[in-house]
Short mmCIF file of C-alpha atoms (C1' of nucleotides) in Angstrom, two decimals:
data_model
loop_
_atom_site.label_atom_id
_atom_site.label_comp_id
_atom_site.label_asym_id
_atom_site.label_seq_id
_atom_site.Cartn_x
_atom_site.Cartn_y
_atom_site.Cartn_z
CA MET A 10 -60.70 102.05 -28.86
CA ARG A 11 -58.72 98.22 -28.79
CA ARG A 12 -59.70 94.70 -30.09
CA MET A 13 -58.63 92.68 -27.39
CA PRO A 14 -56.76 88.82 -28.46
CA ALA A 15 -59.20 86.46 -25.58
CA ASN A 16 -57.18 84.36 -23.49
CA LYS A 17 -58.14 80.68 -22.45
CA ASP A 18 -58.98 82.11 -18.70
CA SER A 19 -60.51 85.44 -19.80
CA ALA A 20 -62.66 83.77 -22.08
CA ASN A 21 -64.16 81.64 -19.19
CA ASN A 22 -64.78 84.69 -17.32
CA TYR A 23 -66.93 86.13 -20.46
CA PHE A 24 -68.64 83.07 -20.98
CA ASP A 25 -70.10 82.94 -17.68
CA PHE A 26 -70.71 86.27 -16.95
CA LEU A 27 -72.73 86.60 -20.37
CA SER A 28 -74.59 83.25 -19.22
CA ASN A 29 -76.24 85.52 -16.73
CA GLN A 30 -77.20 87.97 -18.96
CA SER A 31 -80.78 87.88 -19.22
CA ILE A 32 -80.87 88.24 -23.14
CA PHE A 33 -79.92 84.60 -23.26
CA ALA A 34 -82.14 82.78 -20.10
CA ASN A 35 -83.43 79.66 -21.20
CA ILE A 36 -81.08 79.31 -24.09
CA SER A 37 -79.58 75.81 -24.95
CA THR A 38 -75.85 75.33 -23.42
CA SER A 39 -74.79 74.24 -26.85
CA ASP A 40 -76.44 77.05 -28.84
CA LEU A 41 -74.85 79.74 -26.54
CA ASP A 42 -71.79 77.94 -26.72
CA LYS A 43 -71.73 78.40 -30.42
CA PHE A 44 -72.91 81.87 -30.48
CA PHE A 45 -70.13 83.06 -27.76
CA GLY A 46 -67.88 81.31 -29.96
CA SER A 47 -68.04 85.09 -32.03
CA MET A 48 -67.31 87.38 -29.34
CA GLN A 49 -65.50 90.33 -29.58
CA VAL A 50 -63.89 92.25 -26.86
CA VAL A 51 -63.20 95.78 -27.20
CA GLN A 52 -61.70 98.45 -25.05
CA TYR A 53 -62.32 102.00 -24.26
CA GLN A 54 -60.64 104.70 -22.69
CA LYS A 55 -61.44 107.02 -19.97
CA ASP A 56 -62.67 109.98 -21.68
CA GLU A 57 -62.69 108.50 -25.22
CA THR A 58 -66.07 109.70 -27.59
CA VAL A 59 -67.76 107.22 -29.98
CA ILE A 60 -70.53 108.15 -32.19
CA LEU A 61 -73.02 105.00 -31.95
CA ASN A 62 -74.44 105.52 -35.26
CA ALA A 63 -76.28 102.13 -36.48
CA GLU A 64 -73.88 101.83 -39.89
CA GLU A 65 -70.44 101.40 -38.02
CA TYR A 66 -71.65 100.03 -34.60
CA ALA A 67 -74.37 97.27 -35.79
CA ASN A 68 -73.37 95.26 -32.54
CA LEU A 69 -74.80 94.12 -29.19
CA TYR A 70 -72.71 94.91 -26.89
CA PHE A 71 -72.71 93.95 -22.84
CA ALA A 72 -70.99 95.80 -20.73
CA TYR A 73 -68.89 93.50 -19.16
CA GLU A 74 -66.74 96.75 -16.76
CA GLY A 75 -66.46 100.57 -16.84
CA LEU A 76 -68.73 102.92 -16.94
CA PHE A 77 -70.14 105.15 -19.75
CA LYS A 78 -73.12 107.69 -20.10
CA LEU A 79 -74.78 107.27 -23.88
CA THR A 80 -75.66 110.94 -24.96
CA GLN A 81 -77.28 113.08 -27.10
CA PHE A 82 -76.42 116.60 -27.60
CA ASP A 83 -77.26 119.83 -30.15
CA GLN A 84 -74.78 122.98 -31.35
CA ARG A 85 -75.19 124.41 -28.61
CA GLY A 86 -73.37 122.11 -26.42
CA ASP A 87 -75.97 121.14 -24.04
CA GLU A 88 -76.15 117.19 -23.86
CA LEU A 89 -79.09 114.89 -22.43
CA VAL A 90 -77.73 111.90 -20.46
CA LEU A 91 -79.99 109.04 -21.65
CA ARG A 92 -78.54 106.26 -20.18
CA ILE A 93 -75.54 105.52 -17.65
CA ILE A 94 -73.86 101.95 -18.89
CA ASP A 95 -72.36 100.22 -16.34
CA GLN A 96 -71.36 96.49 -15.46
CA ASN A 97 -73.66 94.19 -16.68
CA ASP A 98 -76.18 96.49 -18.86
CA VAL A 99 -76.61 95.92 -22.16
CA ILE A 100 -76.87 98.46 -25.51
CA SER A 101 -77.85 97.89 -28.84
CA PRO A 102 -76.98 100.14 -31.51
CA MET A 103 -77.35 97.06 -33.95
CA HIS A 104 -81.00 98.41 -33.88
CA PHE A 105 -80.67 102.33 -34.16
CA LEU A 106 -82.03 103.07 -37.45
CA PRO A 107 -79.87 105.13 -40.15
CA HIS A 108 -78.85 108.41 -39.86
CA TYR A 109 -80.00 108.29 -35.78
CA ASN A 110 -76.12 109.76 -34.70
CA ILE A 111 -76.02 108.83 -30.27
CA ALA A 112 -72.49 109.46 -28.87
CA ALA A 113 -70.86 106.81 -26.02
CA LYS A 114 -68.45 108.52 -23.87
CA PHE A 115 -66.36 107.09 -21.50
CA VAL A 116 -66.33 108.31 -17.94
CA ARG A 117 -63.85 105.23 -16.64
CA ASP A 118 -61.85 102.86 -19.06
CA THR A 119 -64.33 100.10 -20.06
CA THR A 120 -64.78 96.63 -21.30
CA LEU A 121 -67.19 95.83 -24.00
CA ILE A 122 -67.84 92.24 -24.89
CA CYS A 123 -69.66 92.57 -28.58
CA PHE A 124 -71.56 90.46 -31.17
CA SER A 125 -71.93 91.45 -34.83
CA LYS A 126 -75.19 91.96 -36.38
CA ASN A 127 -75.55 89.31 -38.58
CA LYS A 128 -74.51 86.64 -35.45
CA VAL A 129 -77.39 88.04 -33.47
CA ASN A 130 -79.76 87.74 -36.19
CA ASP A 131 -78.90 84.39 -37.30
CA LEU A 132 -79.27 83.45 -33.53
CA ILE A 133 -82.79 85.28 -33.87
CA ALA A 134 -83.86 83.03 -36.67
CA LYS A 135 -82.40 79.68 -35.23
CA ASN A 136 -83.47 79.94 -31.69
CA HIS A 137 -86.81 81.09 -30.61
CA GLN A 138 -86.45 81.68 -27.20
CA PHE A 139 -83.88 84.30 -27.93
CA SER A 140 -85.67 86.36 -30.31
CA MET A 141 -88.38 86.39 -27.26
CA ASN A 142 -85.49 87.56 -25.06
CA VAL A 143 -84.60 90.31 -27.77
CA ILE A 144 -88.38 91.17 -27.91
CA GLN A 145 -88.28 91.36 -23.92
CA LEU A 146 -85.09 93.60 -23.82
CA LEU A 147 -86.59 96.27 -26.70
CA ALA A 148 -90.00 96.01 -24.70
CA LYS A 149 -88.10 97.26 -21.37
CA SER A 150 -85.93 99.45 -23.24
CA THR A 151 -89.23 101.09 -24.56
CA GLN A 152 -90.55 101.74 -21.22
CA GLU A 153 -87.66 102.77 -19.86
CA PHE A 154 -87.61 105.86 -22.11
CA MET A 155 -90.80 106.25 -21.51
CA GLN A 156 -90.46 106.37 -17.62
CA PHE A 157 -87.49 108.40 -18.05
CA SER A 158 -89.31 111.12 -20.45
CA GLU A 159 -91.82 110.70 -16.96
CA MET A 160 -89.21 112.04 -14.88
CA LEU A 161 -87.84 114.54 -17.21
CA GLN A 162 -90.95 116.09 -17.76
CA LEU A 163 -93.06 115.85 -14.51
CA LYS A 164 -90.93 115.33 -11.51
CA THR A 165 -89.94 118.73 -9.49
CA THR A 166 -86.33 118.72 -8.70
CA ARG A 167 -86.71 117.60 -6.09
CA GLU A 168 -88.71 114.23 -6.58
CA LYS A 169 -86.10 113.95 -9.35
CA VAL A 170 -82.92 113.28 -6.91
CA GLY A 171 -85.52 111.67 -4.29
CA TRP A 172 -86.87 109.37 -7.07
CA TYR A 173 -83.20 108.52 -8.00
CA LEU A 174 -81.92 108.01 -4.32
CA LEU A 175 -84.34 105.72 -3.99
CA ARG A 176 -83.65 103.29 -6.81
CA THR A 177 -80.13 103.53 -5.32
CA LYS A 178 -81.13 102.38 -2.45
CA ILE A 179 -83.02 99.41 -3.33
CA ASN A 180 -79.66 99.02 -5.96
CA ASN A 181 -76.79 99.66 -4.52
CA ASN A 182 -77.09 99.84 -0.64
CA LEU A 183 -77.08 103.71 0.10
CA GLU A 184 -74.13 105.24 -2.14
CA PHE A 185 -73.39 106.98 -4.73
CA ALA A 186 -71.88 104.84 -7.74
CA HIS A 187 -71.21 107.32 -10.11
CA PRO A 188 -70.43 111.00 -9.89
CA LYS A 189 -72.79 113.73 -8.70
CA ARG A 190 -72.21 115.81 -11.99
CA LEU A 191 -72.81 112.45 -14.23
CA ILE A 192 -76.05 111.87 -11.98
CA ALA A 193 -77.51 115.79 -12.36
CA ALA A 194 -77.01 114.98 -16.15
CA TYR A 195 -78.85 112.14 -15.84
CA LEU A 196 -82.10 113.68 -14.07
CA GLY A 197 -81.50 116.83 -16.61
CA MET A 198 -80.84 119.36 -14.21
CA THR A 199 -77.37 121.45 -12.93
CA PRO A 200 -74.86 119.94 -10.62
CA GLU A 201 -75.67 123.58 -8.43
CA SER A 202 -79.40 121.79 -8.48
CA PHE A 203 -78.37 118.83 -7.34
CA SER A 204 -76.57 119.98 -4.53
CA ARG A 205 -78.77 122.46 -3.42
CA ALA A 206 -81.99 119.49 -4.05
CA LEU A 207 -79.55 117.42 -1.98
CA THR A 208 -79.13 120.11 0.93
CA ASP A 209 -83.37 120.25 0.96
CA LEU A 210 -83.82 116.34 1.72
CA LYS A 211 -82.29 117.09 5.11
CA ASN A 212 -85.66 118.27 5.85
CA ASP A 213 -87.26 114.89 4.86
CA GLY A 214 -84.68 113.32 7.11
CA ILE A 215 -82.44 112.17 3.94
CA PHE A 216 -78.66 113.40 4.68
CA ILE A 217 -75.79 113.08 2.11
CA ASN A 218 -72.38 112.55 3.30
CA ASN A 219 -69.97 112.44 0.31
CA LYS A 220 -70.82 109.22 -1.45
CA GLU A 221 -73.19 107.89 1.53
CA ILE A 222 -76.94 108.20 2.01
CA GLN A 223 -78.12 108.11 5.41
CA LEU A 224 -81.90 107.89 6.15
CA GLU A 225 -83.44 108.92 9.36
CA SER A 226 -85.54 105.93 9.08
CA ASP A 227 -85.78 103.73 6.20
CA ASP A 228 -88.93 104.41 4.66
CA LYS A 229 -87.80 108.15 4.55
CA LEU A 230 -87.42 107.59 0.70
CA CYS A 231 -91.29 105.43 -0.14
CA GLN A 232 -92.61 109.01 -0.59
CA TYR A 233 -90.29 109.07 -3.97
CA CYS A 234 -91.50 105.21 -4.94
CA ASP A 235 -93.67 104.56 -8.09
CA LYS A 236 -94.73 100.70 -8.56
CA THR A 237 -92.54 99.98 -11.40
CA THR A 238 -89.70 101.43 -9.22
CA GLY A 239 -91.11 99.49 -5.99
CA VAL A 240 -91.60 96.10 -7.84
CA ASP A 241 -87.41 95.58 -7.07
CA CYS A 242 -87.62 96.25 -3.51
CA ASP A 243 -87.51 94.05 -0.79
CA LEU A 244 -90.67 95.39 0.87
CA PHE A 245 -92.53 95.82 -2.29
CA GLN A 246 -96.16 95.15 -1.45
CA THR A 247 -95.55 94.28 1.92
CA GLN A 248 -97.35 96.05 5.43
CA GLN A 249 -94.53 98.33 5.44
CA CYS A 250 -94.52 99.33 1.61
CA ALA A 251 -97.24 102.24 0.55
CA HIS A 252 -98.14 100.10 -2.54
CA HIS A 253 -100.09 96.86 -0.73
CA MET B 8 -115.75 100.78 -24.90
CA ARG B 9 -117.76 98.51 -27.56
CA ARG B 10 -116.88 95.44 -28.89
CA MET B 11 -118.00 95.54 -33.28
CA PRO B 12 -119.23 91.84 -34.29
CA ALA B 13 -117.71 92.42 -37.87
CA ASN B 14 -119.70 92.46 -40.94
CA LYS B 15 -118.79 90.81 -44.04
CA ASP B 16 -117.75 94.29 -45.86
CA SER B 17 -116.08 96.01 -43.31
CA ALA B 18 -114.00 92.77 -42.78
CA ASN B 19 -112.44 93.18 -46.23
CA ASN B 20 -111.78 97.10 -45.35
CA TYR B 21 -109.85 95.81 -42.37
CA PHE B 22 -108.13 93.18 -43.95
CA ASP B 23 -106.71 95.83 -46.42
CA PHE B 24 -106.20 98.17 -43.56
CA LEU B 25 -103.67 95.72 -41.30
CA SER B 26 -102.07 94.16 -45.00
CA ASN B 27 -100.56 97.48 -45.19
CA GLN B 28 -99.30 97.93 -41.95
CA SER B 29 -95.37 97.15 -41.41
CA ILE B 30 -95.71 94.99 -38.36
CA PHE B 31 -96.98 92.77 -41.52
CA ALA B 32 -94.43 93.25 -44.05
CA ASN B 33 -93.20 90.35 -46.20
CA ILE B 34 -95.62 87.87 -44.70
CA SER B 35 -97.57 85.29 -46.62
CA THR B 36 -101.15 86.10 -47.17
CA SER B 37 -102.25 82.49 -45.87
CA ASP B 38 -100.50 83.10 -42.56
CA LEU B 39 -101.81 86.56 -42.69
CA ASP B 40 -105.63 85.63 -43.30
CA LYS B 41 -105.05 83.03 -40.64
CA PHE B 42 -103.80 85.30 -38.26
CA PHE B 43 -106.51 88.30 -39.20
CA GLY B 44 -109.31 85.74 -38.47
CA SER B 45 -108.75 86.71 -34.70
CA MET B 46 -108.75 90.49 -35.05
CA GLN B 47 -111.32 92.12 -32.73
CA VAL B 48 -113.06 95.55 -33.18
CA VAL B 49 -113.23 97.75 -30.23
CA GLN B 50 -114.61 101.23 -30.30
CA TYR B 51 -114.09 104.12 -27.91
CA GLN B 52 -115.74 107.38 -27.37
CA LYS B 53 -114.29 110.75 -26.96
CA ASP B 54 -113.48 111.53 -23.77
CA GLU B 55 -113.01 108.11 -22.29
CA THR B 56 -109.88 107.06 -20.65
CA VAL B 57 -108.41 103.65 -20.18
CA ILE B 58 -105.55 102.56 -18.32
CA LEU B 59 -103.46 99.99 -20.36
CA ASN B 60 -101.81 97.76 -17.73
CA ALA B 61 -100.22 94.92 -19.22
CA GLU B 62 -102.80 92.48 -17.62
CA GLU B 63 -105.90 93.50 -18.58
CA TYR B 64 -104.93 95.22 -22.32
CA ALA B 65 -102.65 92.21 -23.43
CA ASN B 66 -102.58 92.86 -26.78
CA LEU B 67 -101.88 94.46 -29.84
CA TYR B 68 -103.96 97.51 -30.95
CA PHE B 69 -103.68 99.32 -34.59
CA ALA B 70 -105.96 102.54 -34.78
CA TYR B 71 -108.17 102.37 -37.51
CA GLU B 72 -109.71 105.61 -37.11
CA GLY B 73 -109.98 108.18 -34.69
CA LEU B 74 -107.57 109.83 -32.26
CA PHE B 75 -106.22 109.73 -28.47
CA LYS B 76 -103.43 110.23 -26.55
CA LEU B 77 -101.07 107.88 -24.29
CA THR B 78 -100.40 109.48 -21.15
CA GLN B 79 -98.42 108.94 -18.10
CA PHE B 80 -99.91 111.79 -15.62
CA ASP B 81 -99.39 112.31 -11.22
CA GLN B 82 -100.76 113.02 -8.20
CA ARG B 83 -101.08 116.84 -8.96
CA GLY B 84 -102.63 115.83 -12.04
CA ASP B 85 -100.07 117.51 -14.67
CA GLU B 86 -100.12 114.99 -17.83
CA LEU B 87 -97.17 114.06 -20.08
CA VAL B 88 -98.77 113.01 -23.40
CA LEU B 89 -96.09 110.46 -24.40
CA ARG B 90 -97.66 109.88 -28.15
CA ILE B 91 -100.43 111.33 -29.95
CA ILE B 92 -102.30 108.26 -31.82
CA ASP B 93 -103.78 108.72 -34.94
CA GLN B 94 -104.83 106.16 -37.80
CA ASN B 95 -102.21 104.05 -38.52
CA ASP B 96 -100.70 104.10 -35.43
CA VAL B 97 -99.35 100.64 -33.54
CA ILE B 98 -99.70 100.21 -29.99
CA SER B 99 -98.61 97.36 -27.86
CA PRO B 100 -99.37 97.09 -24.20
CA MET B 101 -98.81 93.36 -24.19
CA HIS B 102 -95.20 94.25 -24.03
CA PHE B 103 -95.69 96.87 -20.79
CA LEU B 104 -94.06 95.35 -17.68
CA PRO B 105 -96.07 94.30 -15.03
CA HIS B 106 -97.45 97.26 -12.99
CA TYR B 107 -96.68 99.91 -15.33
CA ASN B 108 -99.64 102.62 -15.91
CA ILE B 109 -100.38 104.32 -18.82
CA ALA B 110 -103.30 105.66 -19.75
CA ALA B 111 -105.07 106.03 -23.47
CA LYS B 112 -106.98 109.05 -23.17
CA PHE B 113 -109.43 109.50 -26.34
CA VAL B 114 -109.42 112.59 -27.47
CA ARG B 115 -112.03 111.63 -30.69
CA ASP B 116 -114.49 108.47 -31.35
CA THR B 117 -111.73 105.74 -32.36
CA THR B 118 -112.14 102.50 -33.45
CA LEU B 119 -109.32 100.52 -32.97
CA ILE B 120 -107.93 96.62 -34.08
CA CYS B 121 -106.68 94.14 -31.46
CA PHE B 122 -105.15 90.58 -31.06
CA SER B 123 -104.61 88.86 -28.16
CA LYS B 124 -101.27 88.57 -26.63
CA ASN B 125 -101.06 84.71 -27.24
CA LYS B 126 -102.28 85.24 -30.92
CA VAL B 127 -99.58 87.34 -31.36
CA ASN B 128 -97.14 85.04 -29.64
CA ASP B 129 -98.54 82.15 -31.42
CA LEU B 130 -97.50 84.26 -34.60
CA ILE B 131 -94.40 85.15 -33.53
CA ALA B 132 -93.45 81.44 -32.64
CA LYS B 133 -94.50 80.50 -36.33
CA ASN B 134 -93.53 83.22 -38.50
CA HIS B 135 -89.75 84.38 -37.95
CA GLN B 136 -90.34 87.62 -40.51
CA PHE B 137 -93.14 88.46 -38.66
CA SER B 138 -90.81 88.64 -35.11
CA MET B 139 -88.58 90.68 -36.97
CA ASN B 140 -91.05 93.13 -37.48
CA VAL B 141 -92.05 93.33 -33.97
CA ILE B 142 -88.17 93.80 -33.10
CA GLN B 143 -88.14 96.21 -35.40
CA LEU B 144 -91.41 98.31 -34.49
CA LEU B 145 -90.22 97.86 -30.80
CA ALA B 146 -86.65 99.20 -31.78
CA LYS B 147 -88.33 101.97 -33.31
CA SER B 148 -90.11 102.97 -30.27
CA THR B 149 -87.35 103.31 -28.24
CA GLN B 150 -85.54 105.52 -30.60
CA GLU B 151 -88.67 107.63 -30.79
CA PHE B 152 -88.95 107.90 -27.05
CA MET B 153 -84.86 108.79 -27.33
CA GLN B 154 -85.87 111.54 -29.45
CA PHE B 155 -88.70 112.64 -27.46
CA SER B 156 -86.47 112.86 -24.25
CA GLU B 157 -84.15 115.29 -26.34
CA MET B 158 -86.59 117.09 -27.79
CA LEU B 159 -88.17 117.35 -24.11
CA GLN B 160 -84.57 118.27 -22.60
CA LEU B 161 -82.54 119.95 -25.16
CA LYS B 162 -85.22 122.00 -27.21
CA THR B 163 -85.98 125.32 -26.59
CA THR B 164 -89.78 126.42 -26.60
CA ARG B 165 -89.52 127.76 -30.01
CA GLU B 166 -87.19 124.96 -31.54
CA LYS B 167 -89.73 122.41 -30.10
CA VAL B 168 -92.85 124.29 -32.17
CA GLY B 169 -90.39 124.54 -34.52
CA TRP B 170 -89.07 120.94 -34.85
CA TYR B 171 -92.79 120.45 -34.75
CA LEU B 172 -94.19 122.43 -37.83
CA LEU B 173 -91.55 120.71 -39.82
CA ARG B 174 -92.60 117.91 -39.16
CA THR B 175 -96.16 118.31 -39.98
CA LYS B 176 -95.11 119.78 -43.50
CA ILE B 177 -93.39 116.87 -44.15
CA ASN B 178 -96.23 114.37 -43.18
CA ASN B 179 -99.28 116.40 -43.45
CA ASN B 180 -99.44 119.32 -45.97
CA LEU B 181 -98.78 122.32 -44.06
CA GLU B 182 -102.09 122.11 -41.69
CA PHE B 183 -102.32 121.32 -37.93
CA ALA B 184 -104.12 117.78 -37.77
CA HIS B 185 -104.56 118.20 -33.94
CA PRO B 186 -106.00 120.74 -31.43
CA LYS B 187 -103.43 123.13 -30.14
CA ARG B 188 -103.61 122.28 -27.01
CA LEU B 189 -102.79 117.99 -27.70
CA ILE B 190 -99.60 119.52 -29.38
CA ALA B 191 -98.77 122.02 -26.67
CA ALA B 192 -98.79 119.09 -24.10
CA TYR B 193 -97.03 116.53 -26.30
CA LEU B 194 -94.21 119.33 -26.13
CA GLY B 195 -94.20 119.49 -22.79
CA MET B 196 -95.51 122.90 -22.82
CA THR B 197 -98.85 124.86 -21.52
CA PRO B 198 -101.22 126.26 -24.85
CA GLU B 199 -99.89 130.07 -23.36
CA SER B 200 -96.51 129.16 -24.32
CA PHE B 201 -97.44 127.37 -27.18
CA SER B 202 -99.11 130.63 -29.03
CA ARG B 203 -96.95 132.67 -28.22
CA ALA B 204 -93.99 130.76 -29.74
CA LEU B 205 -96.00 130.40 -33.48
CA THR B 206 -96.49 133.88 -32.68
CA ASP B 207 -92.48 134.36 -32.33
CA LEU B 208 -92.56 132.12 -35.31
CA LYS B 209 -93.19 135.05 -37.48
CA ASN B 210 -89.73 136.47 -37.21
CA ASP B 211 -88.48 133.20 -38.89
CA GLY B 212 -91.23 134.08 -41.88
CA ILE B 213 -93.12 131.12 -40.83
CA PHE B 214 -96.92 132.52 -40.12
CA ILE B 215 -100.28 130.26 -38.56
CA ASN B 216 -103.84 131.20 -39.61
CA ASN B 217 -105.62 129.32 -37.13
CA LYS B 218 -105.05 125.82 -38.35
CA GLU B 219 -102.57 126.31 -41.65
CA ILE B 220 -99.18 126.96 -41.98
CA GLN B 221 -97.97 129.02 -44.44
CA LEU B 222 -94.18 129.80 -44.97
CA GLU B 223 -92.52 132.50 -46.61
CA SER B 224 -90.39 130.45 -48.68
CA ASP B 225 -90.39 125.97 -48.40
CA ASP B 226 -86.82 126.01 -46.45
CA LYS B 227 -87.80 128.30 -43.80
CA LEU B 228 -88.18 125.20 -41.07
CA CYS B 229 -85.34 123.83 -42.33
CA GLN B 230 -84.07 125.21 -39.46
CA TYR B 231 -85.12 122.98 -37.22
CA CYS B 232 -84.50 119.79 -39.35
CA ASP B 233 -82.12 117.17 -37.95
CA LYS B 234 -81.24 113.57 -39.65
CA THR B 235 -83.95 111.45 -38.53
CA THR B 236 -86.33 113.28 -39.11
CA GLY B 237 -84.89 115.05 -42.58
CA VAL B 238 -85.01 111.31 -43.46
CA ASP B 239 -88.65 111.74 -44.55
CA CYS B 240 -88.91 114.84 -46.54
CA ASP B 241 -88.57 114.97 -50.20
CA LEU B 242 -85.21 117.18 -49.80
CA PHE B 243 -83.39 114.65 -48.24
CA GLN B 244 -80.03 114.97 -49.20
CA THR B 245 -80.20 116.69 -52.16
CA GLN B 246 -78.81 119.88 -52.91
CA GLN B 247 -81.44 122.08 -51.51
CA CYS B 248 -81.06 120.40 -48.67
CA ALA B 249 -79.03 121.40 -45.28
CA HIS B 250 -78.25 117.55 -44.53
CA HIS B 251 -76.58 117.06 -48.33
"C1'" DC C 25 -47.42 113.50 1.22
"C1'" DT C 26 -47.84 117.16 -1.43
"C1'" DA C 27 -49.30 120.24 -5.40
"C1'" DA C 28 -52.24 120.66 -8.89
"C1'" DT C 29 -56.31 119.42 -11.12
"C1'" DT C 30 -60.94 118.56 -10.84
"C1'" DA C 31 -65.55 117.94 -8.46
"C1'" DA C 32 -68.65 119.92 -5.60
"C1'" DT C 33 -70.86 123.33 -3.18
"C1'" DT C 34 -73.14 127.97 -1.75
"C1'" DG C 35 -74.64 132.87 -3.02
"C1'" DA C 36 -76.21 136.71 -6.05
"C1'" DT C 37 -78.95 137.63 -10.05
"C1'" DT C 38 -80.97 136.45 -14.02
"C1'" DT C 39 -83.86 134.34 -17.83
"C1'" DG C 40 -87.91 131.57 -19.37
"C1'" DT C 41 -91.85 129.98 -18.85
"C1'" DA C 42 -95.71 128.66 -15.59
"C1'" DT C 43 -99.54 130.26 -13.91
"C1'" DC C 44 -103.19 133.91 -13.33
"C1'" DA C 45 -106.90 136.75 -15.31
"C1'" DA C 46 -109.79 138.91 -19.15
"C1'" DT C 47 -110.48 138.65 -23.74
"C1'" DT C 48 -111.32 137.07 -28.64
"C1'" DA C 49 -112.19 133.35 -31.52
"C1'" DA C 50 -113.71 128.85 -33.00
"C1'" DT C 51 -116.51 125.30 -32.89
"C1'" DG C 52 -120.65 122.70 -31.91
"C1'" DA C 53 -125.89 121.81 -30.56
"C1'" DT C 54 -130.04 123.87 -30.92
"C1'" DA D 10 -128.63 131.38 -38.02
"C1'" DT D 11 -127.59 132.25 -33.35
"C1'" DC D 12 -126.29 130.91 -28.61
"C1'" DA D 13 -123.36 127.76 -26.02
"C1'" DT D 14 -119.36 125.95 -25.24
"C1'" DT D 15 -114.82 125.18 -25.92
"C1'" DA D 16 -110.20 126.96 -27.33
"C1'" DA D 17 -106.90 130.18 -28.22
"C1'" DT D 18 -104.92 134.38 -27.60
"C1'" DT D 19 -103.21 138.13 -25.21
"C1'" DG D 20 -100.89 140.78 -20.79
"C1'" DA D 21 -99.56 140.78 -16.07
"C1'" DT D 22 -96.81 138.63 -12.62
"C1'" DA D 23 -94.49 135.06 -10.08
"C1'" DC D 24 -91.06 131.22 -9.48
"C1'" DA D 25 -87.95 127.82 -10.16
"C1'" DA D 26 -83.64 126.37 -12.14
"C1'" DA D 27 -80.09 128.55 -14.77
"C1'" DT D 28 -76.16 130.87 -15.32
"C1'" DC D 29 -72.10 133.76 -13.44
"C1'" DA D 30 -68.58 133.78 -9.73
"C1'" DA D 31 -66.26 132.86 -5.65
"C1'" DT D 32 -65.23 129.30 -2.60
"C1'" DT D 33 -64.33 124.68 -0.42
"C1'" DA D 34 -63.93 119.59 -0.84
"C1'" DA D 35 -61.91 115.55 -2.81
"C1'" DT D 36 -59.44 113.20 -5.88
"C1'" DT D 37 -54.95 112.33 -8.64
"C1'" DA D 38 -50.65 112.56 -10.34
"C1'" DG D 39 -45.77 113.00 -9.82
#
DNA sequence: CTAATTAATTGATTTGTATCAATTAATGAT
DNA sequence: ATCATTAATTGATACAAATCAATTAATTAG
């Protein structure tokens, strides 16, 4: 880990970046500027591991650049990837309960912007809109983990992969942004099973060339959709959408 | 579902009950009394099912009495029990995102106390302590689902059951408070597997007589402990505790 | 550009748990 | 108390995905 002193140019970039975060939506520029002044920039290197306990990491973090995974692991060494975090994601270990240990494993060199728990709590106290935004963030987080549990428990291997491909399509324009082994771990399966599932999906008209996803027709992944996923799709509830 | 008109006596009971909820901690009696005035009591019967979408169920609910499960299910009919909710638990579908459908299936006749989203948001706006308490609740909820995912994905069947027994021991004094099939579903396994796991645990000095849990010695379940679970144990971090 | 390293794929085998089927135990209603 | 119903257990079998092992493809470093 490395603390970065911010020069004026980079500070401007960071301010722009932060202003677009939904947690800061509808807050006056003056309040924001004051708050942003307390920003810290930290960098982590590829392959670093950090245990994000609430005591030492009592901050609110924004992923400005890079890639890491939030993982839980057991004594056997098996690991659960709870979240893949890359650009624009937020993580708030300051809200973790005491004794809860979870690891951040950095997959690529990563730059985080962070705010201390005290500063965040000050803003919550002072600015009602911000506290609503924090509530919104945590509510979304709760729901994401409910859906994550659902994915782990209810979906078949093939459905998991189909669901992941669909989300990739909706967000990232048909190519894998992360190593396949990372995706496999996030979906709760081995790289072997992931690879075999990709092969299986050829029967559905879904073809994979290295990182590229090719679809026989645009709706080939729709069978793996659900309403909460679909809401971000361009075609949601239009004529062509299964949920219309 | 049935709306209950509250008489004066029962209202007093409800007020007492609510006052002890952690979400209302450290809030002035006057603010609370005013808020409690907007309370609604609703009752659900055994075997009822309700889809708790954020549109129709935009409330904050307290389980005053009864038992139900929060479940997600798929087109095959497989179900995931995300939470078992009984006395004293809180659930806030008002914080669910649009299009997120999750079901409450009532296992026993249940009495809920509820507050409308508007009233809750009013209190959030007016009372900073309450908004902090809501944040605390949602943070805890996020963490519980992370741990739930961990349980589903990383623990073996036997570890899941051992972990559940341990939590029962810490909370409820060595007896099952819920039907075994419900517990099995919550742990992501069939009743058959649950039953077999209980049999296996005899080798660990853990014996089950119908609803009763008997331990060869008091520490027989400690091997299934982790810090976040152990924090509620009487012996946490004492000499006898594995985490000391 | 090439060698070295890591990632991904493919095949063979094992394994844990679901499923199916039948029995026994517990609970609830008359 | 007895019968009917539901819950729990036990055994046999099937199956999906993990593991183990080997190969091929893709990156990364020199």
